[in-house]
Amino acid sequence: MIGVGKAKQYANVLDKPLSRGRQEVSLSAFAFLFSELVQYNQTQVDNIAELERRLEDAGYAVGARVLELLCHREKGNRRETRLLGILSFVHSTVWKVLFGKVADSLEKGTEHEDEYMISEKELLVNRFISVPKDMGAFNCGAFVAGIVRGVLDNAGFPAVVTAHFVPMEGQQRPRTTILIKCFGGKLDWDNDASSVLV
Amino acid sequence: MPPAAPRTGDAVFANIERVNAELFTLTYGAIVRQLLTDLEDVEEVNKQLDQMGYNIGIRLIDEFLAKSNVSRCVDFKETAEVIAKVGFKMFLGVTASVTNWDADGTTCSLVLEDNPLVDFVELPDTCQGLYYCNILTGVIRGALETVSMKTEVSWVRDMLHGDDAYELQVKLLKQVPEEYPYKDDE
């Protein structure tokens, strides 16, 4: 029958218009939620490395979706195919959307060709966290490292991404550095001449 | 005389630090997905989400009271209004409306006009029993328990299940009288 009943407006999530991403929630709502994420994962593991891995996994899921979303919304359906392009996309666009600011710095490692670092003086997820002494080098930044890995991996640049505290002179709190170690993504033509031949 | 309680949370929300709702939404999604992988049973996931919400609620109420300038509510009706207009606004940036009161004023519904938890979400067939936003029931229950109200919170309508709105039913079970003498902080 035609015209009977109201059809469900949006049957599929993909049919919905893409939001412009201007909505906000309170920082504490996020902080409360994030702390539950950490506490829950703490009950599931028996060592720090495992806890960081699980936080990274959670972040990875976020990163994969952020890449898709932002490629559509901010980059006119285009995705970066060069390593430096995608790294600066993470450093500027992704950071700006997720954390409201561009990351403090993006640097290339001096010792290894394939290492890059994104540093942040006060990483959002570490803001309300103080790591107890017996948890050693544990860093909640693992979640953000996961986001970065999720973005890179899904853009075709597999990498190992880790978060580290770096003490800063004259500052009470250390900054967080996200260390990105690439294994030469398939699409990284500008750095790897041999793959052009394929 | 203390200043009157605010009628909406707009002013509070405008003055606190905020983050992008998408970070919040996607992080929540990551939590739900981890729980589904770990627990492999939607009923267990519902329970765990409610528990997490409860943990948040008992902490969140402190911040709520400190920043919102709300003091003791005269009755449960006022409590519900405050949750809908001030609480939801202050933390999630949205408001709810209060409807469906029962005759003795102990049960009502909070209808969410907008729900930042569910952007980008679609329930697959295998998760039809999942109350995706179940963390909210825990938050309300935990927060109210901390201010001496035992409540039961449950979902009546859920757009992810095909309904036309998000509706939470809040039922006041009992008001716990405050204990006297108050416990000393040790």
Tab-separated table of C-alpha atoms in Angstrom:
chain	number	residue	atom	x	y	z
A	1	MET	CA	0.000	0.000	0.000
A	2	ILE	CA	1.220	3.425	-0.859
A	3	GLY	CA	1.476	6.217	1.665
A	4	VAL	CA	0.508	4.160	4.677
A	5	GLY	CA	2.496	4.653	7.839
A	6	LYS	CA	5.662	6.627	8.158
A	7	ALA	CA	8.718	4.910	6.817
A	8	LYS	CA	11.574	4.761	9.268
A	9	GLN	CA	13.424	7.900	8.450
A	10	TYR	CA	16.971	6.655	8.250
A	11	ALA	CA	17.170	2.918	7.984
A	12	ASN	CA	20.887	2.857	7.558
A	13	VAL	CA	23.517	4.806	9.394
A	14	LEU	CA	25.249	5.471	6.081
A	15	ASP	CA	22.137	7.210	4.755
A	16	LYS	CA	22.304	9.822	7.459
A	17	PRO	CA	23.851	13.124	6.554
A	18	LEU	CA	27.387	13.456	7.842
A	19	SER	CA	27.429	15.683	10.895
A	20	ARG	CA	29.590	18.766	10.717
A	21	GLY	CA	31.308	17.771	13.925
A	22	ARG	CA	30.673	20.951	15.841
A	23	GLN	CA	28.969	19.315	18.792
A	24	GLU	CA	30.723	19.300	22.110
A	25	VAL	CA	30.472	17.533	25.445
A	26	SER	CA	32.096	18.527	28.696
A	27	LEU	CA	35.719	17.616	29.228
A	28	SER	CA	34.757	15.879	32.454
A	29	ALA	CA	32.274	13.627	30.676
A	30	PHE	CA	35.151	12.456	28.500
A	31	ALA	CA	37.531	12.199	31.450
A	32	PHE	CA	35.048	10.094	33.450
A	33	LEU	CA	34.493	7.804	30.496
A	34	PHE	CA	38.178	7.462	29.756
A	35	SER	CA	38.947	6.656	33.372
A	36	GLU	CA	36.351	3.873	33.251
A	37	LEU	CA	38.017	2.545	30.104
A	38	VAL	CA	41.372	2.426	31.898
A	39	GLN	CA	39.946	0.933	35.088
A	40	TYR	CA	37.993	-1.735	33.240
A	41	ASN	CA	41.048	-2.744	31.243
A	42	GLN	CA	43.083	-2.862	34.428
A	43	THR	CA	40.792	-5.634	35.669
A	44	GLN	CA	41.448	-7.622	32.495
A	45	VAL	CA	45.236	-7.727	32.565
A	46	ASP	CA	48.074	-8.725	34.855
A	47	ASN	CA	50.870	-6.553	33.530
A	48	ILE	CA	51.494	-3.049	32.267
A	49	ALA	CA	52.453	-4.029	28.735
A	50	GLU	CA	49.167	-5.866	28.318
A	51	LEU	CA	47.227	-2.890	29.702
A	52	GLU	CA	48.923	-0.559	27.229
A	53	ARG	CA	48.209	-2.976	24.414
A	54	ARG	CA	44.514	-3.039	25.273
A	55	LEU	CA	44.297	0.743	25.457
A	56	GLU	CA	46.068	0.907	22.143
A	57	ASP	CA	43.532	-1.489	20.663
A	58	ALA	CA	40.699	0.715	21.840
A	59	GLY	CA	42.456	3.714	20.307
A	60	TYR	CA	43.045	1.857	17.054
A	61	ALA	CA	39.299	1.420	16.641
A	62	VAL	CA	38.856	5.162	17.101
A	63	GLY	CA	41.669	5.987	14.654
A	64	ALA	CA	40.282	3.798	11.891
A	65	ARG	CA	36.950	5.621	12.081
A	66	VAL	CA	38.455	9.059	12.432
A	67	LEU	CA	40.411	8.553	9.207
A	68	GLU	CA	37.305	7.584	7.301
A	69	LEU	CA	35.258	10.413	8.749
A	70	LEU	CA	37.831	13.125	8.192
A	71	CYS	CA	38.737	12.026	4.681
A	72	HIS	CA	35.119	12.556	3.740
A	73	ARG	CA	34.511	15.728	5.654
A	74	GLU	CA	37.769	17.645	5.658
A	75	LYS	CA	39.563	16.425	2.598
A	76	GLY	CA	36.880	16.124	-0.077
A	77	ASN	CA	37.025	12.321	-0.233
A	78	ARG	CA	40.754	12.283	-0.765
A	79	ARG	CA	43.229	10.361	1.273
A	80	GLU	CA	46.937	11.076	1.600
A	81	THR	CA	49.173	8.632	-0.222
A	82	ARG	CA	52.497	10.017	0.933
A	83	LEU	CA	54.030	9.378	4.306
A	84	LEU	CA	54.764	13.009	5.089
A	85	GLY	CA	51.290	13.947	3.931
A	86	ILE	CA	49.566	11.494	6.239
A	87	LEU	CA	51.842	12.390	9.151
A	88	SER	CA	51.032	16.049	8.856
A	89	PHE	CA	47.351	15.111	8.457
A	90	VAL	CA	47.587	13.355	11.839
A	91	HIS	CA	49.555	16.166	13.417
A	92	SER	CA	47.235	18.913	12.237
A	93	THR	CA	43.782	17.788	11.058
A	94	VAL	CA	43.234	14.770	13.305
A	95	TRP	CA	44.646	16.514	16.366
A	96	LYS	CA	42.636	19.654	15.726
A	97	VAL	CA	39.359	17.772	15.421
A	98	LEU	CA	39.895	15.417	18.350
A	99	PHE	CA	41.765	17.610	20.807
A	100	GLY	CA	40.876	21.110	19.625
A	101	LYS	CA	44.430	22.095	18.738
A	102	VAL	CA	47.271	21.168	16.439
A	103	ALA	CA	49.869	18.932	18.111
A	104	ASP	CA	52.835	20.804	19.591
A	105	SER	CA	55.384	19.301	17.242
A	106	LEU	CA	56.050	16.748	14.528
A	107	GLU	CA	59.674	15.744	14.165
A	108	LYS	CA	61.700	13.221	12.279
A	109	GLY	CA	63.906	10.986	14.396
A	110	THR	CA	67.590	11.812	14.107
A	111	GLU	CA	68.898	8.319	14.727
A	112	HIS	CA	66.630	6.281	12.502
A	113	GLU	CA	65.311	7.211	9.079
A	114	ASP	CA	61.941	5.590	9.653
A	115	GLU	CA	61.068	7.195	12.982
A	116	TYR	CA	58.836	10.183	13.546
A	117	MET	CA	57.628	11.828	16.714
A	118	ILE	CA	54.551	13.797	17.631
A	119	SER	CA	54.942	15.597	20.943
A	120	GLU	CA	52.376	17.173	23.175
A	121	LYS	CA	53.093	19.114	26.328
A	122	GLU	CA	49.838	18.194	27.990
A	123	LEU	CA	48.099	15.307	26.298
A	124	LEU	CA	44.354	15.378	26.898
A	125	VAL	CA	44.147	11.809	28.151
A	126	ASN	CA	47.021	12.310	30.595
A	127	ARG	CA	45.561	15.452	32.051
A	128	PHE	CA	43.849	13.875	35.052
A	129	ILE	CA	46.034	10.824	35.349
A	130	SER	CA	48.836	10.368	37.803
A	131	VAL	CA	50.583	7.071	37.343
A	132	PRO	CA	51.346	5.293	40.627
A	133	LYS	CA	55.035	4.476	41.205
A	134	ASP	CA	54.535	0.734	41.011
A	135	MET	CA	53.147	1.028	37.498
A	136	GLY	CA	56.458	2.245	36.150
A	137	ALA	CA	56.415	3.685	32.684
A	138	PHE	CA	52.715	3.139	32.049
A	139	ASN	CA	51.314	5.893	29.857
A	140	CYS	CA	47.645	6.466	29.077
A	141	GLY	CA	48.917	8.034	25.892
A	142	ALA	CA	48.868	4.448	24.608
A	143	PHE	CA	45.256	5.198	23.714
A	144	VAL	CA	46.321	8.134	21.548
A	145	ALA	CA	49.171	6.052	20.106
A	146	GLY	CA	46.468	3.575	19.107
A	147	ILE	CA	44.488	6.345	17.407
A	148	VAL	CA	47.583	7.340	15.433
A	149	ARG	CA	48.303	3.734	14.484
A	150	GLY	CA	44.670	3.271	13.439
A	151	VAL	CA	44.829	6.268	11.125
A	152	LEU	CA	48.197	5.321	9.607
A	153	ASP	CA	47.458	1.637	9.213
A	154	ASN	CA	44.143	2.211	7.485
A	155	ALA	CA	45.713	4.756	5.173
A	156	GLY	CA	48.217	2.111	4.023
A	157	PHE	CA	51.140	2.954	6.272
A	158	PRO	CA	51.585	0.209	8.836
A	159	ALA	CA	53.594	1.404	11.823
A	160	VAL	CA	54.458	0.625	15.405
A	161	VAL	CA	53.307	3.509	17.557
A	162	THR	CA	54.178	3.957	21.215
A	163	ALA	CA	53.712	6.685	23.816
A	164	HIS	CA	56.469	7.836	26.139
A	165	PHE	CA	56.907	10.398	28.865
A	166	VAL	CA	59.785	12.776	28.274
A	167	PRO	CA	60.802	14.886	31.276
A	168	MET	CA	61.149	18.565	30.485
A	169	GLU	CA	63.487	20.940	32.233
A	170	GLY	CA	61.737	23.503	34.342
A	171	GLN	CA	58.367	21.775	33.968
A	172	GLN	CA	56.681	19.765	36.652
A	173	ARG	CA	54.937	17.405	34.277
A	174	PRO	CA	56.709	15.494	31.545
A	175	ARG	CA	55.507	15.893	27.994
A	176	THR	CA	54.220	12.929	26.033
A	177	THR	CA	55.894	11.862	22.845
A	178	ILE	CA	54.159	9.565	20.399
A	179	LEU	CA	56.877	7.597	18.624
A	180	ILE	CA	55.994	6.352	15.155
A	181	LYS	CA	58.160	3.683	13.605
A	182	CYS	CA	57.079	3.001	10.037
A	183	PHE	CA	57.760	-0.116	8.089
A	184	GLY	CA	57.790	1.652	4.733
A	185	GLY	CA	54.174	1.704	3.622
A	186	LYS	CA	53.359	0.276	0.226
A	187	LEU	CA	52.300	3.647	-1.068
A	188	ASP	CA	55.350	5.477	0.100
A	189	TRP	CA	56.735	5.949	-3.383
A	190	ASP	CA	58.651	9.082	-2.721
A	191	ASN	CA	60.957	7.354	-0.261
A	192	ASP	CA	61.295	3.972	-1.859
A	193	ALA	CA	62.363	4.018	-5.503
A	194	SER	CA	62.232	0.260	-5.986
A	195	SER	CA	58.466	0.010	-5.556
A	196	VAL	CA	57.878	2.304	-8.515
A	197	LEU	CA	58.946	-0.551	-10.763
A	198	VAL	CA	56.156	-2.865	-9.647
B	1	MET	CA	20.235	33.902	50.967
B	2	PRO	CA	21.939	31.542	48.540
B	3	PRO	CA	21.378	32.264	44.854
B	4	ALA	CA	18.477	30.437	43.250
B	5	ALA	CA	19.138	27.130	41.551
B	6	PRO	CA	19.616	27.454	37.788
B	7	ARG	CA	16.770	26.354	35.588
B	8	THR	CA	18.992	25.229	32.781
B	9	GLY	CA	22.577	24.125	32.508
B	10	ASP	CA	23.355	26.434	29.571
B	11	ALA	CA	25.435	28.888	31.545
B	12	VAL	CA	27.405	26.125	33.246
B	13	PHE	CA	28.018	24.339	29.972
B	14	ALA	CA	29.196	27.559	28.349
B	15	ASN	CA	31.759	28.116	31.071
B	16	ILE	CA	33.345	24.719	31.450
B	17	GLU	CA	36.021	23.102	29.346
B	18	ARG	CA	34.609	21.060	26.515
B	19	VAL	CA	35.860	18.498	24.037
B	20	ASN	CA	34.702	17.422	20.616
B	21	ALA	CA	31.708	15.119	20.916
B	22	GLU	CA	33.090	12.798	18.253
B	23	LEU	CA	36.102	11.890	20.391
B	24	PHE	CA	33.666	11.070	23.188
B	25	THR	CA	31.326	9.112	20.918
B	26	LEU	CA	34.075	7.074	19.284
B	27	THR	CA	35.762	6.351	22.612
B	28	TYR	CA	32.479	5.110	23.997
B	29	GLY	CA	32.087	2.957	20.897
B	30	ALA	CA	35.537	1.491	21.496
B	31	ILE	CA	34.516	0.611	25.062
B	32	VAL	CA	31.330	-1.108	23.954
B	33	ARG	CA	33.231	-3.040	21.308
B	34	GLN	CA	35.858	-4.176	23.816
B	35	LEU	CA	33.138	-5.348	26.182
B	36	LEU	CA	31.406	-7.279	23.418
B	37	THR	CA	34.677	-8.999	22.535
B	38	ASP	CA	35.554	-9.775	26.156
B	39	LEU	CA	32.185	-10.829	27.504
B	40	GLU	CA	30.619	-12.350	24.385
B	41	ASP	CA	27.115	-11.902	25.767
B	42	VAL	CA	24.959	-8.825	25.336
B	43	GLU	CA	23.282	-9.258	28.736
B	44	GLU	CA	26.685	-9.218	30.416
B	45	VAL	CA	27.659	-6.162	28.394
B	46	ASN	CA	24.476	-4.365	29.485
B	47	LYS	CA	25.365	-5.154	33.080
B	48	GLN	CA	28.966	-4.028	32.753
B	49	LEU	CA	27.965	-0.763	31.059
B	50	ASP	CA	25.504	-0.079	33.860
B	51	GLN	CA	28.224	-0.796	36.421
B	52	MET	CA	30.643	1.573	34.698
B	53	GLY	CA	27.942	4.209	34.636
B	54	TYR	CA	27.321	3.696	38.335
B	55	ASN	CA	31.030	4.211	39.059
B	56	ILE	CA	30.893	7.425	37.052
B	57	GLY	CA	27.648	8.575	38.684
B	58	ILE	CA	28.959	8.420	42.231
B	59	ARG	CA	31.923	10.582	41.218
B	60	LEU	CA	30.097	12.858	38.820
B	61	ILE	CA	27.577	14.037	41.402
B	62	ASP	CA	30.354	15.840	43.295
B	63	GLU	CA	31.296	17.862	40.278
B	64	PHE	CA	27.668	18.449	39.475
B	65	LEU	CA	26.910	19.887	42.914
B	66	ALA	CA	30.103	21.918	42.975
B	67	LYS	CA	29.609	23.583	39.603
B	68	SER	CA	25.867	23.752	39.072
B	69	ASN	CA	24.837	25.711	42.139
B	70	VAL	CA	21.934	23.314	42.625
B	71	SER	CA	21.021	22.547	46.205
B	72	ARG	CA	18.584	20.134	47.766
B	73	CYS	CA	15.538	19.433	45.623
B	74	VAL	CA	12.152	19.734	47.331
B	75	ASP	CA	10.692	16.688	45.663
B	76	PHE	CA	11.374	14.029	43.080
B	77	LYS	CA	9.682	16.163	40.423
B	78	GLU	CA	12.264	18.847	40.867
B	79	THR	CA	15.015	16.226	40.869
B	80	ALA	CA	13.894	14.935	37.497
B	81	GLU	CA	13.751	18.444	36.032
B	82	VAL	CA	17.237	19.198	37.311
B	83	ILE	CA	18.651	16.014	35.769
B	84	ALA	CA	16.991	16.713	32.438
B	85	LYS	CA	17.693	20.425	32.134
B	86	VAL	CA	20.894	20.940	34.109
B	87	GLY	CA	22.625	17.545	34.412
B	88	PHE	CA	22.356	16.390	30.819
B	89	LYS	CA	23.199	19.843	29.521
B	90	MET	CA	26.197	20.283	31.762
B	91	PHE	CA	27.897	17.039	30.817
B	92	LEU	CA	26.598	16.040	27.408
B	93	GLY	CA	25.489	19.377	26.023
B	94	VAL	CA	21.950	18.159	25.378
B	95	THR	CA	18.679	18.449	27.250
B	96	ALA	CA	15.945	15.971	27.956
B	97	SER	CA	12.271	16.485	28.632
B	98	VAL	CA	10.422	14.965	31.562
B	99	THR	CA	7.105	13.264	30.853
B	100	ASN	CA	4.851	10.354	31.771
B	101	TRP	CA	4.568	10.987	35.490
B	102	ASP	CA	2.633	8.370	37.392
B	103	ALA	CA	-0.080	9.351	39.867
B	104	ASP	CA	2.054	9.399	43.001
B	105	GLY	CA	4.970	11.242	41.376
B	106	THR	CA	7.584	8.549	41.844
B	107	THR	CA	8.050	7.399	38.260
B	108	CYS	CA	8.766	9.492	35.212
B	109	SER	CA	10.394	9.362	31.832
B	110	LEU	CA	13.353	11.310	30.540
B	111	VAL	CA	13.112	11.716	26.790
B	112	LEU	CA	16.380	12.592	25.124
B	113	GLU	CA	16.053	15.002	22.260
B	114	ASP	CA	19.571	14.385	21.100
B	115	ASN	CA	21.983	11.677	22.131
B	116	PRO	CA	25.690	12.188	21.561
B	117	LEU	CA	26.512	8.570	22.418
B	118	VAL	CA	24.961	7.073	19.313
B	119	ASP	CA	26.413	9.024	16.384
B	120	PHE	CA	27.766	6.627	13.747
B	121	VAL	CA	26.145	3.644	15.485
B	122	GLU	CA	24.035	0.903	14.012
B	123	LEU	CA	23.275	-2.294	15.899
B	124	PRO	CA	24.106	-5.455	13.986
B	125	ASP	CA	21.633	-8.332	14.095
B	126	THR	CA	23.734	-10.179	16.640
B	127	CYS	CA	23.449	-7.333	19.161
B	128	GLN	CA	19.709	-6.701	19.178
B	129	GLY	CA	19.499	-7.266	22.930
B	130	LEU	CA	22.146	-4.646	23.609
B	131	TYR	CA	21.190	-1.424	25.325
B	132	TYR	CA	23.924	0.575	23.691
B	133	CYS	CA	23.558	3.597	25.970
B	134	ASN	CA	23.153	1.588	29.145
B	135	ILE	CA	25.957	3.543	30.765
B	136	LEU	CA	23.449	6.397	31.208
B	137	THR	CA	21.171	4.313	33.426
B	138	GLY	CA	24.111	3.593	35.693
B	139	VAL	CA	25.178	7.233	35.824
B	140	ILE	CA	21.731	8.409	36.933
B	141	ARG	CA	21.339	5.590	39.444
B	142	GLY	CA	24.794	6.149	40.932
B	143	ALA	CA	24.440	9.917	41.102
B	144	LEU	CA	21.014	9.788	42.774
B	145	GLU	CA	22.092	7.120	45.222
B	146	THR	CA	24.845	9.428	46.417
B	147	VAL	CA	22.197	12.019	47.270
B	148	SER	CA	20.103	9.463	49.201
B	149	MET	CA	17.688	8.381	46.499
B	150	LYS	CA	17.443	4.734	45.552
B	151	THR	CA	16.198	4.524	42.004
B	152	GLU	CA	15.654	2.048	39.257
B	153	VAL	CA	16.448	3.256	35.757
B	154	SER	CA	15.533	1.403	32.595
B	155	TRP	CA	15.077	1.930	28.866
B	156	VAL	CA	11.592	2.285	27.443
B	157	ARG	CA	12.410	3.458	23.939
B	158	ASP	CA	15.662	3.277	22.017
B	159	MET	CA	16.128	4.583	18.486
B	160	LEU	CA	18.768	1.954	17.803
B	161	HIS	CA	15.986	-0.567	18.278
B	162	GLY	CA	13.797	1.268	15.792
B	163	ASP	CA	11.836	3.458	18.247
B	164	ASP	CA	11.255	7.131	17.584
B	165	ALA	CA	13.118	8.504	20.626
B	166	TYR	CA	15.374	7.663	23.515
B	167	GLU	CA	13.291	7.296	26.658
B	168	LEU	CA	14.598	6.409	30.090
B	169	GLN	CA	12.244	5.500	32.880
B	170	VAL	CA	13.349	6.613	36.316
B	171	LYS	CA	11.543	5.089	39.273
B	172	LEU	CA	12.106	6.308	42.820
B	173	LEU	CA	12.264	3.266	45.111
B	174	LYS	CA	12.960	5.004	48.372
B	175	GLN	CA	14.523	8.025	49.947
B	176	VAL	CA	17.252	6.856	52.248
B	177	PRO	CA	17.165	8.929	55.425
B	178	GLU	CA	20.490	10.530	56.147
B	179	GLU	CA	22.434	8.724	58.803
B	180	TYR	CA	23.023	10.447	62.057
B	181	PRO	CA	25.542	10.876	63.546
B	182	TYR	CA	27.417	11.552	60.347
B	183	LYS	CA	30.493	9.473	59.917
B	184	ASP	CA	33.720	11.266	60.619
B	185	ASP	CA	36.158	11.490	57.783
B	186	GLU	CA	39.138	9.499	58.832
